[in-house]
Amino acid sequence: MTVTAKKERTKVVKYKVKGATLPDVWKDILKKGPKDPNDNKKVAALTTTKLEVDAKKAKFKADGAIIENSDGTYTVKAKFDKFQLVHRAETKYPDHDGKLSMRPLIEWGKFVARLIGHEGLHVKKSQDEADLIAKEIAGLRGEATSDDKRQAARDAAAELLKLFAKTYNEKKLDDRLNGVHSKFDKSSGHGPKLNLKVA
């Protein structure tokens, strides 16, 4: 494929939490944890993703043969060639100091493992969406007509860029990836829950 979404390694950020009991730890999470941008609520862990696109680095090529029209003009269709998008992800999750009794410590370890798994699925689903966006961008076409072949080609590339900018600007891409995260959180109940009754 001429348009691809490169996956960067996920950046992991840990924030410190403390507490001698799991309820205390949870209170600290609600104080220090990240805020979900989709509902503005504090959560234990959060994955944010970004799809970076820089059309200035993209290359173009003709899509099919140049058409010579009856009036002596030329029509050219252009598509992207060698255009790489970059998918970046950052995951924040809590890191406890380990000062818990044995049973709560075991429960905490299980909870964090489930959190990491859940956030990993966020990254995967976002990357899948980025790959889909890359396919959509590869399907875009710009078209232009001129009495000069080279000018027609330049104008077709310019039209392609206009279409791209209108459909895949930064806000629309952010909204689309955030929509993926929101949908997954709703279907999964915002991920695993810490069993506060373990003591």
Short mmCIF file of C-alpha atoms in Angstrom, two decimals:
data_model
loop_
_atom_site.label_atom_id
_atom_site.label_comp_id
_atom_site.label_asym_id
_atom_site.label_seq_id
_atom_site.Cartn_x
_atom_site.Cartn_y
_atom_site.Cartn_z
CA MET A 1 0.00 0.00 0.00
CA THR A 2 1.28 3.45 -0.86
CA VAL A 3 -0.27 5.05 2.24
CA THR A 4 0.60 3.46 5.58
CA ALA A 5 0.13 4.15 9.30
CA LYS A 6 3.41 3.50 11.10
CA LYS A 7 3.03 2.26 14.67
CA GLU A 8 5.35 3.91 17.18
CA ARG A 9 6.17 2.19 20.45
CA THR A 10 3.67 3.07 23.17
CA LYS A 11 4.99 5.56 25.70
CA VAL A 12 4.27 4.36 29.25
CA VAL A 13 3.91 6.87 32.08
CA LYS A 14 3.48 5.70 35.67
CA TYR A 15 2.10 7.87 38.45
CA LYS A 16 2.74 7.09 42.10
CA VAL A 17 -0.09 6.15 44.44
CA LYS A 18 -0.02 5.14 48.09
CA GLY A 19 -2.26 3.74 50.79
CA ALA A 20 -2.17 0.99 53.40
CA THR A 21 -5.50 -0.47 52.22
CA LEU A 22 -7.09 -0.83 48.79
CA PRO A 23 -9.82 1.75 49.58
CA ASP A 24 -7.04 4.20 50.51
CA VAL A 25 -5.20 3.40 47.29
CA TRP A 26 -8.37 3.98 45.30
CA LYS A 27 -8.89 7.37 46.96
CA ASP A 28 -5.37 8.30 45.91
CA ILE A 29 -6.09 7.18 42.35
CA LEU A 30 -9.16 9.41 42.23
CA LYS A 31 -6.93 12.27 43.38
CA LYS A 32 -3.92 11.68 41.12
CA GLY A 33 -5.23 9.61 38.22
CA PRO A 34 -5.68 10.87 34.66
CA LYS A 35 -8.93 12.42 33.50
CA ASP A 36 -10.80 10.76 30.65
CA PRO A 37 -11.43 13.47 28.00
CA ASN A 38 -14.65 11.75 26.89
CA ASP A 39 -16.49 12.09 30.21
CA ASN A 40 -14.11 14.24 32.35
CA LYS A 41 -13.96 11.57 35.07
CA LYS A 42 -10.82 10.45 36.88
CA VAL A 43 -9.76 6.92 35.94
CA ALA A 44 -7.05 4.52 37.07
CA ALA A 45 -5.44 4.28 33.64
CA LEU A 46 -5.77 6.13 30.38
CA THR A 47 -4.50 5.64 26.85
CA THR A 48 -4.38 8.59 24.47
CA THR A 49 -3.50 8.23 20.81
CA LYS A 50 -2.58 10.59 18.01
CA LEU A 51 -2.37 10.12 14.27
CA GLU A 52 0.20 12.48 12.85
CA VAL A 53 -0.12 13.39 9.18
CA ASP A 54 2.21 15.67 7.27
CA ALA A 55 1.04 16.04 3.69
CA LYS A 56 4.11 18.15 2.91
CA LYS A 57 6.14 14.93 2.96
CA ALA A 58 3.72 13.09 0.68
CA LYS A 59 4.49 12.24 -2.91
CA PHE A 60 1.94 12.02 -5.70
CA LYS A 61 1.52 10.08 -8.89
CA ALA A 62 -0.97 9.93 -11.70
CA ASP A 63 -3.89 7.57 -11.35
CA GLY A 64 -4.27 6.04 -14.79
CA ALA A 65 -3.38 7.55 -18.14
CA ILE A 66 -3.53 11.25 -18.98
CA ILE A 67 -6.72 11.92 -20.92
CA GLU A 68 -6.49 14.12 -23.99
CA ASN A 69 -9.81 15.89 -24.44
CA SER A 70 -11.40 16.86 -27.76
CA ASP A 71 -10.77 20.56 -27.08
CA GLY A 72 -7.03 19.99 -26.78
CA THR A 73 -6.90 20.09 -23.00
CA TYR A 74 -5.61 17.34 -20.74
CA THR A 75 -7.26 15.78 -17.69
CA VAL A 76 -5.18 14.19 -14.97
CA LYS A 77 -6.15 12.27 -11.84
CA ALA A 78 -3.69 12.23 -8.93
CA LYS A 79 -3.34 9.97 -5.90
CA PHE A 80 -0.96 9.80 -2.96
CA ASP A 81 2.24 7.83 -3.30
CA LYS A 82 4.64 7.01 -0.44
CA PHE A 83 2.65 8.84 2.22
CA GLN A 84 3.35 7.67 5.78
CA LEU A 85 1.12 8.50 8.73
CA VAL A 86 2.46 8.02 12.27
CA HIS A 87 0.35 6.51 15.06
CA ARG A 88 1.51 7.43 18.56
CA ALA A 89 0.12 6.19 21.88
CA GLU A 90 0.68 7.06 25.53
CA THR A 91 -0.60 5.00 28.45
CA LYS A 92 -0.76 6.21 32.05
CA TYR A 93 -1.32 3.78 34.88
CA PRO A 94 -0.75 3.71 38.68
CA ASP A 95 2.36 2.45 40.44
CA HIS A 96 1.96 1.58 44.14
CA ASP A 97 4.82 1.61 46.64
CA GLY A 98 4.04 -2.00 47.63
CA LYS A 99 3.17 -1.21 51.25
CA LEU A 100 0.11 -3.45 51.40
CA SER A 101 -0.55 -6.67 53.28
CA MET A 102 -0.30 -9.88 51.24
CA ARG A 103 -3.88 -10.39 50.03
CA PRO A 104 -4.46 -6.75 49.00
CA LEU A 105 -1.02 -6.75 47.33
CA ILE A 106 -1.96 -9.81 45.26
CA GLU A 107 -5.28 -8.21 44.29
CA TRP A 108 -3.45 -5.02 43.35
CA GLY A 109 -1.04 -6.94 41.14
CA LYS A 110 -3.92 -8.67 39.34
CA PHE A 111 -5.73 -5.36 38.89
CA VAL A 112 -2.71 -3.64 37.35
CA ALA A 113 -2.14 -6.60 35.00
CA ARG A 114 -5.77 -6.36 33.84
CA LEU A 115 -5.40 -2.59 33.45
CA ILE A 116 -2.34 -3.01 31.23
CA GLY A 117 -4.21 -5.56 29.11
CA HIS A 118 -7.20 -3.26 28.76
CA GLU A 119 -5.07 -0.27 27.76
CA GLY A 120 -3.22 -2.47 25.29
CA LEU A 121 -6.53 -3.14 23.57
CA HIS A 122 -7.10 0.62 23.37
CA VAL A 123 -3.80 0.93 21.50
CA LYS A 124 -4.69 -1.94 19.16
CA LYS A 125 -8.14 -0.62 18.33
CA SER A 126 -6.73 2.85 17.68
CA GLN A 127 -4.00 1.40 15.43
CA ASP A 128 -6.66 -0.58 13.54
CA GLU A 129 -8.55 2.68 12.97
CA ALA A 130 -5.33 4.37 11.82
CA ASP A 131 -4.78 1.56 9.30
CA LEU A 132 -8.35 2.04 8.06
CA ILE A 133 -7.78 5.79 7.69
CA ALA A 134 -4.63 5.09 5.69
CA LYS A 135 -6.65 2.92 3.30
CA GLU A 136 -9.25 5.67 2.95
CA ILE A 137 -6.59 8.26 2.19
CA ALA A 138 -5.07 5.94 -0.40
CA GLY A 139 -8.46 5.95 -2.13
CA LEU A 140 -8.65 9.75 -2.45
CA ARG A 141 -8.29 11.25 -5.92
CA GLY A 142 -7.70 14.77 -7.16
CA GLU A 143 -8.64 15.74 -10.72
CA ALA A 144 -7.80 18.74 -12.87
CA THR A 145 -7.86 19.85 -16.50
CA SER A 146 -5.46 22.18 -18.29
CA ASP A 147 -4.10 22.83 -21.76
CA ASP A 148 -0.68 21.86 -20.36
CA LYS A 149 -0.04 18.29 -19.15
CA ARG A 150 2.32 19.28 -16.36
CA GLN A 151 0.01 22.02 -15.13
CA ALA A 152 -2.88 19.56 -15.11
CA ALA A 153 -0.78 17.20 -12.98
CA ARG A 154 0.15 19.98 -10.53
CA ASP A 155 -3.46 21.13 -10.28
CA ALA A 156 -4.66 17.56 -9.71
CA ALA A 157 -2.19 17.18 -6.83
CA ALA A 158 -3.39 20.50 -5.39
CA GLU A 159 -7.02 19.34 -5.57
CA LEU A 160 -6.04 16.11 -3.83
CA LEU A 161 -4.43 18.07 -1.00
CA LYS A 162 -7.54 20.22 -0.62
CA LEU A 163 -9.74 17.13 -0.36
CA PHE A 164 -7.35 15.56 2.13
CA ALA A 165 -7.20 18.69 4.32
CA LYS A 166 -10.98 18.98 4.37
CA THR A 167 -11.62 15.35 5.28
CA TYR A 168 -8.64 14.45 7.44
CA ASN A 169 -7.67 17.54 9.39
CA GLU A 170 -6.21 17.24 12.89
CA LYS A 171 -9.48 17.80 14.76
CA LYS A 172 -11.38 15.23 12.71
CA LEU A 173 -8.63 12.66 13.20
CA ASP A 174 -8.53 13.32 16.97
CA ASP A 175 -12.31 13.05 17.21
CA ARG A 176 -12.29 9.82 15.26
CA LEU A 177 -9.68 8.14 17.47
CA ASN A 178 -11.36 9.46 20.63
CA GLY A 179 -14.58 7.95 19.34
CA VAL A 180 -12.88 4.57 19.13
CA HIS A 181 -11.72 4.86 22.75
CA SER A 182 -15.14 6.01 23.95
CA LYS A 183 -16.92 3.14 22.21
CA PHE A 184 -14.53 0.57 23.65
CA ASP A 185 -14.83 1.96 27.17
CA LYS A 186 -18.62 1.87 27.00
CA SER A 187 -18.59 -1.73 25.79
CA SER A 188 -16.08 -2.80 28.47
CA GLY A 189 -17.46 -0.77 31.39
CA HIS A 190 -14.31 1.37 31.43
CA GLY A 191 -12.10 -1.63 32.00
CA PRO A 192 -11.26 -3.71 35.09
CA LYS A 193 -12.35 -2.80 38.61
CA LEU A 194 -10.29 -2.96 41.79
CA ASN A 195 -11.89 -5.19 44.43
CA LEU A 196 -11.86 -2.89 47.44
CA LYS A 197 -13.20 -5.61 49.76
CA VAL A 198 -9.97 -7.60 49.75
CA ALA A 199 -8.24 -7.06 53.09
#
